[in-house]
Amino acid sequence: MPAAAPLFNPKVHLAYQKRKAILTMKDIKLDPSPISQVASTDPFQLLSNEGVKAFRRELFSKNVLENCSFPTRPGSVQLRGMAPRYAPFTYQFWTSLEVLGIIRDLAGVDLVPVFDHEIAHTNIQLGPHGLDGVKDTPSKKETSKPVVPWHRDSYPFVCVVMLSDTTSMIDGETEMAKGDGSTVKVRSPTMGGAVIMQGRHVSHIAIPAGNMPERITLVTSFRPRDPIIVDDSSLMNVRTKSLLPEIYYQWVSYRLRLLGERFKDEADKLNARYTDAVALTDEAKPGFCRKETVDFDGLTNWMDEQMRYMRQTLFEMRPVTDEDNINKNYIPRID
């Protein structure tokens, strides 16, 4: 049986226009980040009209709404954990070479989605009548509370994409805290536009939008592809709005794979030092090395770092009980 045709077509769904400027960590008076000096990009166009339609069609499909909706606060809903099971286009988009290349170039570091469950987390600010009333225009008073309060993200980088028409929008920016106690606002992207932010290291808030019937944003989270780069991800902000058995599996799986890559890299470095040391012996043969190749202090520090990473992996989880095995807001269906 031939493979199914791809749903994502970069020639149809992308309309990328490179951002005009970026804010660095130094610009907002914060300490340097171990990952990248990019704090946030200016908004840039990412999606074509067809791309916006494709995302909206999939996100508001019956399966996604019935299986992946998490009410948060009055007037706000989150969609989580839809890819790839219920949202194959969304999954193909965020794992494509074309999109990952754009993210890498703007973030200043090679990034990949943290894991599938965090692909296209969707924040939805609705009018007073919920999903059935998206044609109603909420007043300023009705949207006075932030969509998301002051926080730092669970993961190193995010790409936020606007899926709503912002022509008449009032406010709706992202406000970032600077190191000197002041703040700076990053204007909201227009429909199909995006912003990339190092949200784990920059405290920020989503200012509510007024004078529009909805505000729908995709938030896909990223971590460095290189396993050696610092990864201080956390589940704190997302644990209560996730299907716990699924997110715990994906969390532990990626952390174990990353640890395996780190251990292999360290073993390769040790082997290279040993090979160099053996080359200095009389016969250049292994088995009788007289030069020390193990850096005990360095190895101790490295192992302490990995053990901290392992302990943090466990700390971010809580035992799943029969009562919360299925999140009360998450009602699974059998396809």
mmCIF file of C-alpha atoms in Angstrom:
data_model
loop_
_atom_site.group_PDB
_atom_site.id
_atom_site.type_symbol
_atom_site.label_atom_id
_atom_site.label_comp_id
_atom_site.label_asym_id
_atom_site.label_seq_id
_atom_site.Cartn_x
_atom_site.Cartn_y
_atom_site.Cartn_z
ATOM 1 C CA MET A 1 0.000 0.000 0.000
ATOM 2 C CA PRO A 2 1.524 3.375 -0.955
ATOM 3 C CA ALA A 3 2.354 5.797 1.823
ATOM 4 C CA ALA A 4 -0.181 8.539 2.538
ATOM 5 C CA ALA A 5 0.568 11.843 0.854
ATOM 6 C CA PRO A 6 2.133 14.414 3.191
ATOM 7 C CA LEU A 7 -0.312 16.934 4.616
ATOM 8 C CA PHE A 8 2.241 19.719 5.104
ATOM 9 C CA ASN A 9 3.585 21.396 1.973
ATOM 10 C CA PRO A 10 6.093 24.204 2.659
ATOM 11 C CA LYS A 11 5.361 25.771 -0.740
ATOM 12 C CA VAL A 12 1.683 26.052 0.167
ATOM 13 C CA HIS A 13 1.607 26.543 3.930
ATOM 14 C CA LEU A 14 4.675 28.724 4.590
ATOM 15 C CA ALA A 15 5.049 32.422 3.805
ATOM 16 C CA TYR A 16 8.194 33.038 5.829
ATOM 17 C CA GLN A 17 9.528 36.555 6.057
ATOM 18 C CA LYS A 18 12.605 36.933 8.212
ATOM 19 C CA ARG A 19 12.254 39.068 11.355
ATOM 20 C CA LYS A 20 13.607 42.606 11.278
ATOM 21 C CA ALA A 21 15.293 42.571 14.687
ATOM 22 C CA ILE A 22 15.817 40.641 17.894
ATOM 23 C CA LEU A 23 16.102 41.487 21.563
ATOM 24 C CA THR A 24 19.123 39.916 23.223
ATOM 25 C CA MET A 25 19.452 38.967 26.861
ATOM 26 C CA LYS A 26 21.829 41.915 27.210
ATOM 27 C CA ASP A 27 19.229 44.262 25.704
ATOM 28 C CA ILE A 28 16.794 43.454 28.514
ATOM 29 C CA LYS A 29 19.513 43.554 31.177
ATOM 30 C CA LEU A 30 19.454 39.841 32.020
ATOM 31 C CA ASP A 31 22.398 37.534 32.677
ATOM 32 C CA PRO A 32 23.712 35.620 29.664
ATOM 33 C CA SER A 33 21.880 32.382 28.903
ATOM 34 C CA PRO A 34 23.866 29.138 28.496
ATOM 35 C CA ILE A 35 21.719 28.329 25.442
ATOM 36 C CA SER A 36 21.486 31.460 23.270
ATOM 37 C CA GLN A 37 21.747 35.214 23.547
ATOM 38 C CA VAL A 38 18.370 35.654 21.809
ATOM 39 C CA ALA A 39 15.672 36.734 24.269
ATOM 40 C CA SER A 40 12.926 37.342 21.698
ATOM 41 C CA THR A 41 12.475 38.051 18.031
ATOM 42 C CA ASP A 42 10.288 40.716 16.553
ATOM 43 C CA PRO A 43 7.112 39.278 15.019
ATOM 44 C CA PHE A 44 7.714 37.736 11.602
ATOM 45 C CA GLN A 45 5.385 36.204 9.033
ATOM 46 C CA LEU A 46 5.488 32.400 9.084
ATOM 47 C CA LEU A 47 2.213 31.020 7.692
ATOM 48 C CA SER A 48 0.355 31.618 4.472
ATOM 49 C CA ASN A 49 -3.429 31.934 4.538
ATOM 50 C CA GLU A 50 -3.602 28.266 3.608
ATOM 51 C CA GLY A 51 -1.327 27.450 6.521
ATOM 52 C CA VAL A 52 -3.592 29.307 8.949
ATOM 53 C CA LYS A 53 -6.639 27.508 7.565
ATOM 54 C CA ALA A 54 -4.939 24.114 7.834
ATOM 55 C CA PHE A 55 -4.076 24.649 11.496
ATOM 56 C CA ARG A 56 -7.520 25.969 12.394
ATOM 57 C CA ARG A 57 -9.247 23.142 10.550
ATOM 58 C CA GLU A 58 -7.265 20.557 12.483
ATOM 59 C CA LEU A 59 -7.323 22.227 15.910
ATOM 60 C CA PHE A 60 -11.084 22.737 15.822
ATOM 61 C CA SER A 61 -11.782 19.230 14.608
ATOM 62 C CA LYS A 62 -14.179 17.099 16.631
ATOM 63 C CA ASN A 63 -11.440 14.736 17.854
ATOM 64 C CA VAL A 64 -9.151 17.503 19.104
ATOM 65 C CA LEU A 65 -11.913 19.440 20.866
ATOM 66 C CA GLU A 66 -13.360 16.346 22.532
ATOM 67 C CA ASN A 67 -10.062 14.777 23.581
ATOM 68 C CA CYS A 68 -7.558 17.565 24.089
ATOM 69 C CA SER A 69 -9.453 20.493 25.660
ATOM 70 C CA PHE A 70 -8.478 21.801 29.087
ATOM 71 C CA PRO A 71 -10.522 24.717 30.477
ATOM 72 C CA THR A 72 -8.207 27.064 32.368
ATOM 73 C CA ARG A 73 -9.937 30.232 33.574
ATOM 74 C CA PRO A 74 -13.162 31.948 32.495
ATOM 75 C CA GLY A 75 -12.870 32.788 28.836
ATOM 76 C CA SER A 76 -9.753 30.666 28.228
ATOM 77 C CA VAL A 77 -9.196 27.126 26.985
ATOM 78 C CA GLN A 78 -6.047 25.157 26.204
ATOM 79 C CA LEU A 79 -5.660 22.394 23.642
ATOM 80 C CA ARG A 80 -2.817 19.992 24.466
ATOM 81 C CA GLY A 81 -1.432 16.648 23.379
ATOM 82 C CA MET A 82 -3.121 16.487 19.982
ATOM 83 C CA ALA A 83 -0.082 15.632 17.847
ATOM 84 C CA PRO A 84 0.459 13.345 16.081
ATOM 85 C CA ARG A 85 -2.618 11.222 16.897
ATOM 86 C CA TYR A 86 -5.325 13.797 16.228
ATOM 87 C CA ALA A 87 -3.287 16.417 14.375
ATOM 88 C CA PRO A 88 -0.983 14.912 11.714
ATOM 89 C CA PHE A 89 -0.607 18.180 9.777
ATOM 90 C CA THR A 90 0.431 19.979 12.955
ATOM 91 C CA TYR A 91 3.001 17.266 13.707
ATOM 92 C CA GLN A 92 4.435 17.315 10.181
ATOM 93 C CA PHE A 93 4.717 21.090 10.251
ATOM 94 C CA TRP A 94 6.678 21.394 13.507
ATOM 95 C CA THR A 95 9.013 18.480 12.762
ATOM 96 C CA SER A 96 9.772 19.466 9.150
ATOM 97 C CA LEU A 97 13.290 20.404 8.081
ATOM 98 C CA GLU A 98 12.002 23.677 6.636
ATOM 99 C CA VAL A 99 10.393 24.881 9.868
ATOM 100 C CA LEU A 100 13.194 23.627 12.115
ATOM 101 C CA GLY A 101 15.653 25.503 9.895
ATOM 102 C CA ILE A 102 13.717 28.751 10.403
ATOM 103 C CA ILE A 103 13.601 28.197 14.165
ATOM 104 C CA ARG A 104 17.351 27.467 14.291
ATOM 105 C CA ASP A 105 18.297 30.574 12.312
ATOM 106 C CA LEU A 106 16.196 32.916 14.457
ATOM 107 C CA ALA A 107 16.923 31.387 17.869
ATOM 108 C CA GLY A 108 20.667 31.245 17.298
ATOM 109 C CA VAL A 109 20.833 27.570 18.299
ATOM 110 C CA ASP A 110 19.720 24.271 16.745
ATOM 111 C CA LEU A 111 16.412 23.343 18.418
ATOM 112 C CA VAL A 112 13.939 20.458 18.272
ATOM 113 C CA PRO A 113 10.464 20.056 19.819
ATOM 114 C CA VAL A 114 10.875 18.964 23.444
ATOM 115 C CA PHE A 115 8.588 15.983 22.830
ATOM 116 C CA ASP A 116 5.367 15.319 20.943
ATOM 117 C CA HIS A 117 2.992 16.297 23.751
ATOM 118 C CA GLU A 118 4.338 19.876 23.645
ATOM 119 C CA ILE A 119 3.822 20.356 19.916
ATOM 120 C CA ALA A 120 1.290 23.135 19.278
ATOM 121 C CA HIS A 121 -0.057 23.713 22.762
ATOM 122 C CA THR A 122 -2.899 26.100 21.891
ATOM 123 C CA ASN A 123 -4.147 28.987 24.032
ATOM 124 C CA ILE A 124 -7.644 30.153 23.184
ATOM 125 C CA GLN A 125 -9.148 33.357 24.553
ATOM 126 C CA LEU A 126 -12.864 33.351 23.763
ATOM 127 C CA GLY A 127 -15.789 35.661 24.173
ATOM 128 C CA PRO A 128 -18.433 35.204 26.880
ATOM 129 C CA HIS A 129 -20.245 32.463 24.947
ATOM 130 C CA GLY A 130 -17.273 30.139 24.509
ATOM 131 C CA LEU A 131 -16.588 28.170 21.354
ATOM 132 C CA ASP A 132 -20.157 28.652 20.160
ATOM 133 C CA GLY A 133 -19.810 32.416 20.365
ATOM 134 C CA VAL A 134 -16.591 33.120 18.500
ATOM 135 C CA LYS A 135 -18.408 35.694 16.379
ATOM 136 C CA ASP A 136 -19.159 37.777 19.461
ATOM 137 C CA THR A 137 -16.687 40.511 20.283
ATOM 138 C CA PRO A 138 -15.636 40.534 23.957
ATOM 139 C CA SER A 139 -15.417 43.949 25.535
ATOM 140 C CA LYS A 140 -12.332 45.285 27.246
ATOM 141 C CA LYS A 141 -13.918 44.504 30.602
ATOM 142 C CA GLU A 142 -14.548 40.890 29.652
ATOM 143 C CA THR A 143 -10.893 40.325 28.803
ATOM 144 C CA SER A 144 -9.289 42.220 31.657
ATOM 145 C CA LYS A 145 -7.563 39.175 33.152
ATOM 146 C CA PRO A 146 -4.335 37.937 31.528
ATOM 147 C CA VAL A 147 -4.644 34.890 29.290
ATOM 148 C CA VAL A 148 -1.534 33.562 31.070
ATOM 149 C CA PRO A 149 -0.187 35.322 34.237
ATOM 150 C CA TRP A 150 3.461 36.267 34.883
ATOM 151 C CA HIS A 151 5.548 33.142 34.478
ATOM 152 C CA ARG A 152 8.584 31.484 32.970
ATOM 153 C CA ASP A 153 7.989 28.675 30.533
ATOM 154 C CA SER A 154 8.600 25.023 31.297
ATOM 155 C CA TYR A 155 10.977 24.655 28.368
ATOM 156 C CA PRO A 156 13.930 26.615 26.931
ATOM 157 C CA PHE A 157 12.381 28.167 23.796
ATOM 158 C CA VAL A 158 8.896 28.685 22.409
ATOM 159 C CA CYS A 159 7.571 29.700 19.033
ATOM 160 C CA VAL A 160 4.207 31.466 19.356
ATOM 161 C CA VAL A 161 2.043 31.653 16.220
ATOM 162 C CA MET A 162 -1.095 33.804 15.864
ATOM 163 C CA LEU A 163 -4.085 32.101 14.238
ATOM 164 C CA SER A 164 -6.597 34.951 14.675
ATOM 165 C CA ASP A 165 -7.308 38.100 12.719
ATOM 166 C CA THR A 166 -5.715 40.930 14.703
ATOM 167 C CA THR A 167 -6.776 43.810 12.461
ATOM 168 C CA SER A 168 -8.958 45.450 15.137
ATOM 169 C CA MET A 169 -7.188 43.982 18.169
ATOM 170 C CA ILE A 170 -6.513 46.159 21.201
ATOM 171 C CA ASP A 171 -3.520 45.126 23.344
ATOM 172 C CA GLY A 172 -2.633 41.396 23.143
ATOM 173 C CA GLU A 173 1.137 41.897 23.430
ATOM 174 C CA THR A 174 3.601 39.781 25.364
ATOM 175 C CA GLU A 175 5.268 41.780 28.158
ATOM 176 C CA MET A 176 8.736 40.734 29.354
ATOM 177 C CA ALA A 177 10.420 41.578 32.660
ATOM 178 C CA LYS A 178 13.825 43.232 32.351
ATOM 179 C CA GLY A 179 16.674 42.723 34.764
ATOM 180 C CA ASP A 180 16.381 46.270 36.128
ATOM 181 C CA GLY A 181 12.751 45.807 37.223
ATOM 182 C CA SER A 182 11.169 47.517 34.231
ATOM 183 C CA THR A 183 9.320 45.732 31.430
ATOM 184 C CA VAL A 184 9.276 45.714 27.651
ATOM 185 C CA LYS A 185 6.430 44.741 25.358
ATOM 186 C CA VAL A 186 6.760 42.593 22.240
ATOM 187 C CA ARG A 187 3.923 43.406 19.886
ATOM 188 C CA SER A 188 1.613 40.600 18.961
ATOM 189 C CA PRO A 189 2.111 39.032 15.542
ATOM 190 C CA THR A 190 -0.584 39.443 12.941
ATOM 191 C CA MET A 191 -2.483 36.423 11.649
ATOM 192 C CA GLY A 192 -0.013 33.804 10.460
ATOM 193 C CA GLY A 193 2.834 35.639 12.184
ATOM 194 C CA ALA A 194 5.100 34.304 14.911
ATOM 195 C CA VAL A 195 7.486 35.261 17.692
ATOM 196 C CA ILE A 196 10.324 33.155 19.079
ATOM 197 C CA MET A 197 11.208 33.651 22.748
ATOM 198 C CA GLN A 198 13.613 32.112 25.231
ATOM 199 C CA GLY A 199 10.748 31.760 27.658
ATOM 200 C CA ARG A 200 12.473 29.591 30.241
ATOM 201 C CA HIS A 201 14.943 32.358 31.062
ATOM 202 C CA VAL A 202 12.703 35.414 30.547
ATOM 203 C CA SER A 203 9.714 36.106 32.804
ATOM 204 C CA HIS A 204 6.728 37.233 30.738
ATOM 205 C CA ILE A 205 2.955 37.670 30.631
ATOM 206 C CA ALA A 206 0.335 37.447 27.901
ATOM 207 C CA ILE A 207 -1.699 40.662 27.924
ATOM 208 C CA PRO A 208 -5.367 40.012 27.096
ATOM 209 C CA ALA A 209 -6.645 41.150 23.741
ATOM 210 C CA GLY A 210 -9.773 43.243 23.331
ATOM 211 C CA ASN A 211 -12.051 44.250 20.467
ATOM 212 C CA MET A 212 -11.834 40.876 18.750
ATOM 213 C CA PRO A 213 -13.954 37.729 19.006
ATOM 214 C CA GLU A 214 -11.030 35.420 19.800
ATOM 215 C CA ARG A 215 -7.306 35.173 20.322
ATOM 216 C CA ILE A 216 -5.871 31.811 19.296
ATOM 217 C CA THR A 217 -2.129 31.193 19.570
ATOM 218 C CA LEU A 218 -0.040 28.085 18.991
ATOM 219 C CA VAL A 219 2.865 27.570 21.375
ATOM 220 C CA THR A 220 5.395 24.919 20.405
ATOM 221 C CA SER A 221 8.202 24.300 22.896
ATOM 222 C CA PHE A 222 11.790 23.553 21.941
ATOM 223 C CA ARG A 223 15.022 22.345 23.516
ATOM 224 C CA PRO A 224 18.583 22.258 22.114
ATOM 225 C CA ARG A 225 19.253 19.357 19.770
ATOM 226 C CA ASP A 226 22.793 19.057 21.170
ATOM 227 C CA PRO A 227 22.506 16.889 24.325
ATOM 228 C CA ILE A 228 25.541 18.570 25.871
ATOM 229 C CA ILE A 229 23.861 21.986 26.078
ATOM 230 C CA VAL A 230 22.122 22.780 29.361
ATOM 231 C CA ASP A 231 18.533 21.512 29.543
ATOM 232 C CA ASP A 232 16.654 22.858 32.575
ATOM 233 C CA SER A 233 13.160 21.926 31.418
ATOM 234 C CA SER A 234 10.350 21.484 33.928
ATOM 235 C CA LEU A 235 6.806 20.089 34.028
ATOM 236 C CA MET A 236 5.630 22.556 36.669
ATOM 237 C CA ASN A 237 3.491 24.727 34.383
ATOM 238 C CA VAL A 238 2.009 21.897 32.322
ATOM 239 C CA ARG A 239 1.539 18.946 34.672
ATOM 240 C CA THR A 240 -2.000 19.876 35.718
ATOM 241 C CA LYS A 241 -3.138 20.330 32.117
ATOM 242 C CA SER A 242 -1.886 17.080 30.623
ATOM 243 C CA LEU A 243 -2.820 13.446 30.332
ATOM 244 C CA LEU A 244 -0.381 12.309 33.021
ATOM 245 C CA PRO A 245 0.516 8.781 31.878
ATOM 246 C CA GLU A 246 1.245 10.055 28.387
ATOM 247 C CA ILE A 247 3.278 13.129 29.292
ATOM 248 C CA TYR A 248 5.232 11.227 31.957
ATOM 249 C CA TYR A 249 6.190 8.565 29.414
ATOM 250 C CA GLN A 250 7.337 11.144 26.868
ATOM 251 C CA TRP A 251 9.168 13.158 29.539
ATOM 252 C CA VAL A 252 11.133 10.211 30.911
ATOM 253 C CA SER A 253 11.794 8.781 27.452
ATOM 254 C CA TYR A 254 13.435 11.934 26.114
ATOM 255 C CA ARG A 255 15.409 12.484 29.320
ATOM 256 C CA LEU A 256 16.791 8.928 29.233
ATOM 257 C CA ARG A 257 17.722 9.247 25.547
ATOM 258 C CA LEU A 258 19.476 12.546 26.264
ATOM 259 C CA LEU A 259 21.379 10.987 29.158
ATOM 260 C CA GLY A 260 22.399 8.090 26.927
ATOM 261 C CA GLU A 261 23.810 10.536 24.367
ATOM 262 C CA ARG A 262 25.679 12.394 27.105
ATOM 263 C CA PHE A 263 27.225 9.185 28.453
ATOM 264 C CA LYS A 264 28.239 8.088 24.961
ATOM 265 C CA ASP A 265 29.855 11.476 24.321
ATOM 266 C CA GLU A 266 31.807 11.277 27.586
ATOM 267 C CA ALA A 267 32.921 7.713 26.804
ATOM 268 C CA ASP A 268 34.073 8.814 23.337
ATOM 269 C CA LYS A 269 36.140 11.628 24.866
ATOM 270 C CA LEU A 270 37.744 9.197 27.316
ATOM 271 C CA ASN A 271 38.510 6.769 24.494
ATOM 272 C CA ALA A 272 40.135 9.553 22.469
ATOM 273 C CA ARG A 273 42.388 10.507 25.421
ATOM 274 C CA TYR A 274 43.336 6.873 25.894
ATOM 275 C CA THR A 275 44.131 6.449 22.194
ATOM 276 C CA ASP A 276 46.360 9.526 22.290
ATOM 277 C CA ALA A 277 48.119 8.250 25.408
ATOM 278 C CA VAL A 278 48.696 4.801 23.924
ATOM 279 C CA ALA A 279 50.189 6.385 20.808
ATOM 280 C CA LEU A 280 53.023 7.737 23.015
ATOM 281 C CA THR A 281 54.048 4.298 24.305
ATOM 282 C CA ASP A 282 56.867 2.220 22.842
ATOM 283 C CA GLU A 283 54.709 0.064 20.596
ATOM 284 C CA ALA A 284 51.570 2.226 20.361
ATOM 285 C CA LYS A 285 49.450 -0.728 21.412
ATOM 286 C CA PRO A 286 46.562 -0.641 23.907
ATOM 287 C CA GLY A 287 46.682 -2.653 27.096
ATOM 288 C CA PHE A 288 49.723 -1.111 28.754
ATOM 289 C CA CYS A 289 48.950 2.598 29.082
ATOM 290 C CA ARG A 290 51.240 4.427 31.505
ATOM 291 C CA LYS A 291 49.665 7.902 31.187
ATOM 292 C CA GLU A 292 46.607 8.860 33.260
ATOM 293 C CA THR A 293 43.575 9.454 31.042
ATOM 294 C CA VAL A 294 40.835 9.779 33.676
ATOM 295 C CA ASP A 295 40.329 13.322 34.993
ATOM 296 C CA PHE A 296 38.946 12.456 38.430
ATOM 297 C CA ASP A 297 37.861 15.985 39.374
ATOM 298 C CA GLY A 298 36.295 16.585 35.983
ATOM 299 C CA LEU A 299 34.540 13.210 36.012
ATOM 300 C CA THR A 300 33.218 13.849 39.521
ATOM 301 C CA ASN A 301 31.712 17.177 38.452
ATOM 302 C CA TRP A 302 30.271 15.660 35.285
ATOM 303 C CA MET A 303 28.669 12.761 37.161
ATOM 304 C CA ASP A 304 27.248 15.126 39.787
ATOM 305 C CA GLU A 305 25.640 17.121 36.976
ATOM 306 C CA GLN A 306 24.061 14.011 35.459
ATOM 307 C CA MET A 307 22.765 12.873 38.831
ATOM 308 C CA ARG A 308 21.168 16.274 39.369
ATOM 309 C CA TYR A 309 19.519 15.887 35.971
ATOM 310 C CA MET A 310 18.213 12.440 36.921
ATOM 311 C CA ARG A 311 16.914 13.637 40.272
ATOM 312 C CA GLN A 312 15.187 16.570 38.567
ATOM 313 C CA THR A 313 13.571 14.169 36.109
ATOM 314 C CA LEU A 314 11.907 12.360 39.019
ATOM 315 C CA PHE A 315 11.130 15.518 40.988
ATOM 316 C CA GLU A 316 9.000 16.909 38.152
ATOM 317 C CA MET A 317 6.581 13.961 38.347
ATOM 318 C CA ARG A 318 4.026 12.799 40.904
ATOM 319 C CA PRO A 319 2.725 9.235 41.283
ATOM 320 C CA VAL A 320 -0.404 8.740 39.193
ATOM 321 C CA THR A 321 -3.325 7.529 41.279
ATOM 322 C CA ASP A 322 -6.510 5.829 40.116
ATOM 323 C CA GLU A 323 -8.343 9.100 40.703
ATOM 324 C CA ASP A 324 -6.146 11.269 38.527
ATOM 325 C CA ASN A 325 -4.981 8.604 36.086
ATOM 326 C CA ILE A 326 -7.189 10.345 33.569
ATOM 327 C CA ASN A 327 -7.246 14.114 33.952
ATOM 328 C CA LYS A 328 -10.765 15.191 34.904
ATOM 329 C CA ASN A 329 -10.802 17.680 32.056
ATOM 330 C CA TYR A 330 -9.579 15.098 29.583
ATOM 331 C CA ILE A 331 -12.211 12.636 28.354
ATOM 332 C CA PRO A 332 -10.611 10.083 26.040
ATOM 333 C CA ARG A 333 -12.511 8.531 23.199
ATOM 334 C CA ILE A 334 -11.970 5.269 21.351
ATOM 335 C CA ASP A 335 -11.620 5.923 17.628
#
